[in-house]
Amino acid sequence: MWVAAIGEAAERQVDYLGGVALLLGRSARAMVLSPLKRGRMFDRAVHQAMAVGVGAIPIISLITFFVGVIIALQGAYELQRLGAMQLMASVVAISITRELGPLIAAIVVIGRSGSAFAAEIGTMRVTEELDALKTMALDPVAFLVAPKFLAMAVMMPCLAIWADLMGILGGSLFGVIGGGFTFGSYMIATSEALLFRDLTSGCIKSVVFGIVITAVGCYEGFSTGAGAEEVGRSTTRAVVISLLMLVLIDLLFTILFYVARGVR
Amino acid sequence: MPAPVIAATDLRVRFGEREILHGLTFEVLQKETLVVLGGSGSGKSTLLRTLVGLERPSSGQVHIKGTDITTASTRAMDDIRKKIGLAFQGGALIGSLTVGENIALPLLEHTTLAPSTIEVMVRIKLEQVGLSGFEHYSPSQLSGGMKKRAAFARAMALDPDILFFDEPSAGLDPITAAGIDDLILSLKKAYSLSMVVVTHELASAYLIADRMILIDRGNIAAMGPVEEVKNSQHPRVRQFLDRIADTTQDDDVDHLRMFTEGIR
């Protein structure tokens, strides 16, 4: 009995991932082959980029700035005991660029945009707007989803870099006030600690995060049942599943980078 | 006799185990207004969704202007959809666009008209449905009757050959409903379109129909000119037209199945 239950659960997960992958494939195909006008698709992508990217900058700035301060404080606590306060800038820079910057940016985007994608498409499904698009010969995937993928794939790495920058600035605040650095020496220490690949690995991860957040949000929107309650349920599922997938993908990337580079 | 613009042959639609439409055969002639009558759950909305390609029949054929939409490719289906318009029951206007942008949408995506020409066309369409000056309103700012009118304008945007209406006067007060009937009659007179109107409003049906079909539990109970259907002696037709409540129990086996379906 329990074997059958596990089998059914596994089948559901595979179905889900298959559905998400199919949506991603259909969007990629729509970007290339859709009869819809490219210029208008690009306009919609720019509109989305403003909403998911530019709109997220204030909150990402605030959160990563404070996270930078927190890491500097936490790091200083231990580094002081070891007499290695000069490493504080490196601790902040590496933890922010390799991990926390892209991750925090993605978490904020899930909360702001992944949920919004599910709610938007879910509501459109409930109010027959998706059917209306189809009857106007407008493929909902090409019309709604493809521009979101484009926007997220471009904006997520930009937001991750911005988050890195703000986190480092946050760290520098404590570095200057309590770490014995000048702003200039903190930035020199940061640049010496960072390798170009620290930034690129964060950017690569962010592109994948953006694609997964969009795919899950839109898939949940399209899977919405009848009624307003279902829209709420889809939105919640979009956030929870995106967060879970975010962590799993992050783990996968960390393992991959670890294996590819060895320990620094 | 004019050629049929829509020809349905032995049309069956099934959702899972349950068959909703049990082999319907009928035609819609050129410049004809066919009203599809039926009670709640009779299958009339499913029929409408199947005719516009939103549901796939389990068997049978639907020819629209000579093309079998049950086997048509996506591209061919899109070409057919550009020749038809559907006004949804709740309007299904895209909530993120203004009323004017909703009407302009199919024109922007499917024509090469200049934006200024499209703007003029939008104003003409809105004027035809009595909504002049409402192009900058959001759909949420419109009343139920106005939403339906705006949906008519959008359905007519590409000057279609066939117009479909889903419950055009449902949920409206008698005065607004009469206004909608007048609008359908004026469109019929002005454009010589073929129209398929799904409704359960008898007064409206008698006024606008050239021919009527009465659907009962997924079957055609009556079909013909208005007077012929009005005088039908079919017991279910009489019950519907004379507004007699359903007191008889369904088929015994169906009744038992209602309690046992899905239980193993």
XYZ file of N, CA, C and O in Angstrom, chain A residues 33-37 40-41 44 120 124 127-139 143, chain B residues 49 52 54 75 78 81-82 84 86 88-89 92-95 105-112 154:
192
model
N 9.467 30.964 -32.987
C 8.555 30.624 -34.082
C 7.185 31.293 -34.023
O 6.413 31.191 -34.973
N 6.856 31.973 -32.913
C 5.505 32.509 -32.789
C 5.193 33.486 -33.918
O 6.031 34.315 -34.281
N 3.956 33.419 -34.451
C 3.587 34.390 -35.482
C 3.332 35.789 -34.905
O 3.156 36.739 -35.656
N 3.298 35.899 -33.566
C 3.088 37.230 -32.966
C 4.268 38.134 -33.309
O 5.382 37.664 -33.516
N 3.987 39.436 -33.310
C 5.018 40.374 -33.748
C 6.149 40.450 -32.725
O 5.904 40.644 -31.536
N 6.425 43.687 -30.573
C 5.465 43.806 -29.469
C 5.817 42.846 -28.342
O 5.592 43.154 -27.174
N 6.382 41.685 -28.702
C 6.830 40.745 -27.663
C 7.977 41.378 -26.859
O 8.029 41.282 -25.634
N 6.608 43.953 -24.488
C 6.028 43.335 -23.285
C 7.140 42.852 -22.351
O 7.012 42.923 -21.131
N -1.559 36.464 -11.560
C -2.023 37.103 -12.804
C -2.622 36.070 -13.761
O -3.753 36.212 -14.227
N -6.532 35.301 -14.731
C -6.925 35.344 -16.150
C -7.608 34.040 -16.557
O -8.498 34.026 -17.402
N -11.197 34.147 -14.993
C -12.095 35.106 -15.651
C -12.176 34.897 -17.172
O -12.670 35.768 -17.880
N -11.700 33.764 -17.645
C -11.758 33.378 -19.066
C -10.912 34.263 -19.978
O -11.073 34.241 -21.189
N -10.005 35.061 -19.386
C -9.175 35.922 -20.228
C -8.192 35.101 -21.074
O -7.853 35.491 -22.188
N -7.748 33.960 -20.534
C -6.853 33.097 -21.323
C -7.595 32.544 -22.534
O -7.056 32.493 -23.642
N -8.869 32.147 -22.295
C -9.683 31.658 -23.418
C -9.906 32.777 -24.435
O -9.899 32.540 -25.637
N -10.107 34.002 -23.914
C -10.314 35.146 -24.814
C -9.082 35.345 -25.699
O -9.201 35.593 -26.900
N -7.894 35.211 -25.106
C -6.666 35.346 -25.907
C -6.636 34.284 -27.005
O -6.324 34.578 -28.156
N -6.981 33.044 -26.622
C -6.957 31.958 -27.622
C -7.931 32.243 -28.759
O -7.605 32.025 -29.923
N -9.138 32.736 -28.417
C -10.117 32.980 -29.487
C -9.706 34.168 -30.366
O -10.225 34.323 -31.450
N -8.764 34.982 -29.873
C -8.240 36.066 -30.723
C -6.982 35.602 -31.464
O -6.218 36.426 -31.970
N -6.744 34.293 -31.476
C -5.558 33.707 -32.129
C -4.267 34.227 -31.497
O -3.263 34.420 -32.181
N -4.319 34.477 -30.190
C -3.109 34.896 -29.464
C -2.757 33.777 -28.482
O -3.495 33.547 -27.517
N -1.671 33.077 -28.745
C -1.259 31.984 -27.877
C -0.874 32.553 -26.504
O 0.045 33.380 -26.418
N 2.120 35.066 -25.679
C 1.696 36.420 -25.306
C 2.098 36.777 -23.882
O 2.560 37.886 -23.617
N -17.972 26.358 -26.656
C -16.513 26.275 -26.504
C -15.920 25.307 -27.531
O -14.814 25.510 -28.016
N -15.705 26.956 -31.076
C -14.614 27.924 -31.286
C -13.241 27.303 -31.021
O -12.227 27.999 -31.020
N -12.119 25.766 -28.225
C -11.573 25.808 -26.863
C -11.659 24.439 -26.183
O -10.955 24.184 -25.216
N -1.715 26.579 -36.774
C -1.673 27.728 -37.686
C -3.014 27.893 -38.415
O -3.545 29.008 -38.512
N -5.576 29.196 -36.034
C -5.410 30.639 -35.823
C -6.027 31.432 -36.968
O -6.648 32.476 -36.755
N -9.635 31.477 -36.418
C -10.004 32.330 -35.276
C -9.979 33.817 -35.635
O -10.653 34.619 -34.999
N -9.185 34.154 -36.634
C -9.169 35.565 -37.059
C -10.464 35.923 -37.794
O -10.748 37.095 -38.010
N -13.444 34.683 -36.743
C -14.573 34.581 -35.824
C -14.341 35.496 -34.613
O -13.215 35.864 -34.318
N -15.725 36.035 -30.459
C -16.517 35.464 -29.367
C -16.636 36.487 -28.247
O -15.622 36.993 -27.759
N -17.568 36.791 -24.556
C -17.745 35.906 -23.393
C -18.825 36.450 -22.454
O -19.110 37.648 -22.443
N -19.342 35.531 -21.648
C -20.426 35.894 -20.727
C -20.034 37.052 -19.796
O -20.763 38.003 -19.635
N -14.631 38.913 -20.256
C -13.258 38.391 -20.373
C -12.316 39.426 -20.997
O -11.419 39.074 -21.768
N -12.536 40.697 -20.635
C -11.608 41.740 -21.105
C -10.303 41.593 -20.331
O -10.327 41.266 -19.137
N -9.178 41.824 -20.995
C -7.887 41.682 -20.325
C -7.771 42.801 -19.284
O -7.766 43.993 -19.632
N -7.690 42.409 -18.014
C -7.765 43.365 -16.916
C -6.613 44.351 -16.861
O -6.765 45.460 -16.346
N -6.067 45.218 -29.389
C -5.130 44.099 -29.292
C -5.097 43.194 -30.536
O -4.020 43.001 -31.128
N -6.251 42.642 -30.973
C -6.174 41.796 -32.177
C -5.728 42.563 -33.415
O -5.052 41.997 -34.284
N -6.067 43.840 -33.478
C -5.660 44.645 -34.644
C -4.147 44.860 -34.633
O -3.484 44.775 -35.670
N -3.601 45.135 -33.463
C -2.153 45.354 -33.357
C -1.370 44.084 -33.665
O -0.302 44.126 -34.275
N -1.907 42.936 -33.229
C -1.162 41.683 -33.387
C -1.324 41.063 -34.773
O -0.425 40.396 -35.249
N -2.496 41.270 -35.385
C -2.776 40.524 -36.620
C -2.868 41.378 -37.880
O -3.167 40.855 -38.946
N -2.701 42.690 -37.742
C -2.762 43.522 -38.949
C -1.514 44.397 -39.011
O -0.768 44.498 -38.040
N -1.336 45.015 -40.151
C -0.193 45.933 -40.295
C -0.669 47.382 -40.327
O 0.018 48.266 -40.831
N -14.745 44.148 -29.007
C -13.491 43.409 -29.223
C -13.711 42.225 -30.161
O -12.870 41.945 -31.025
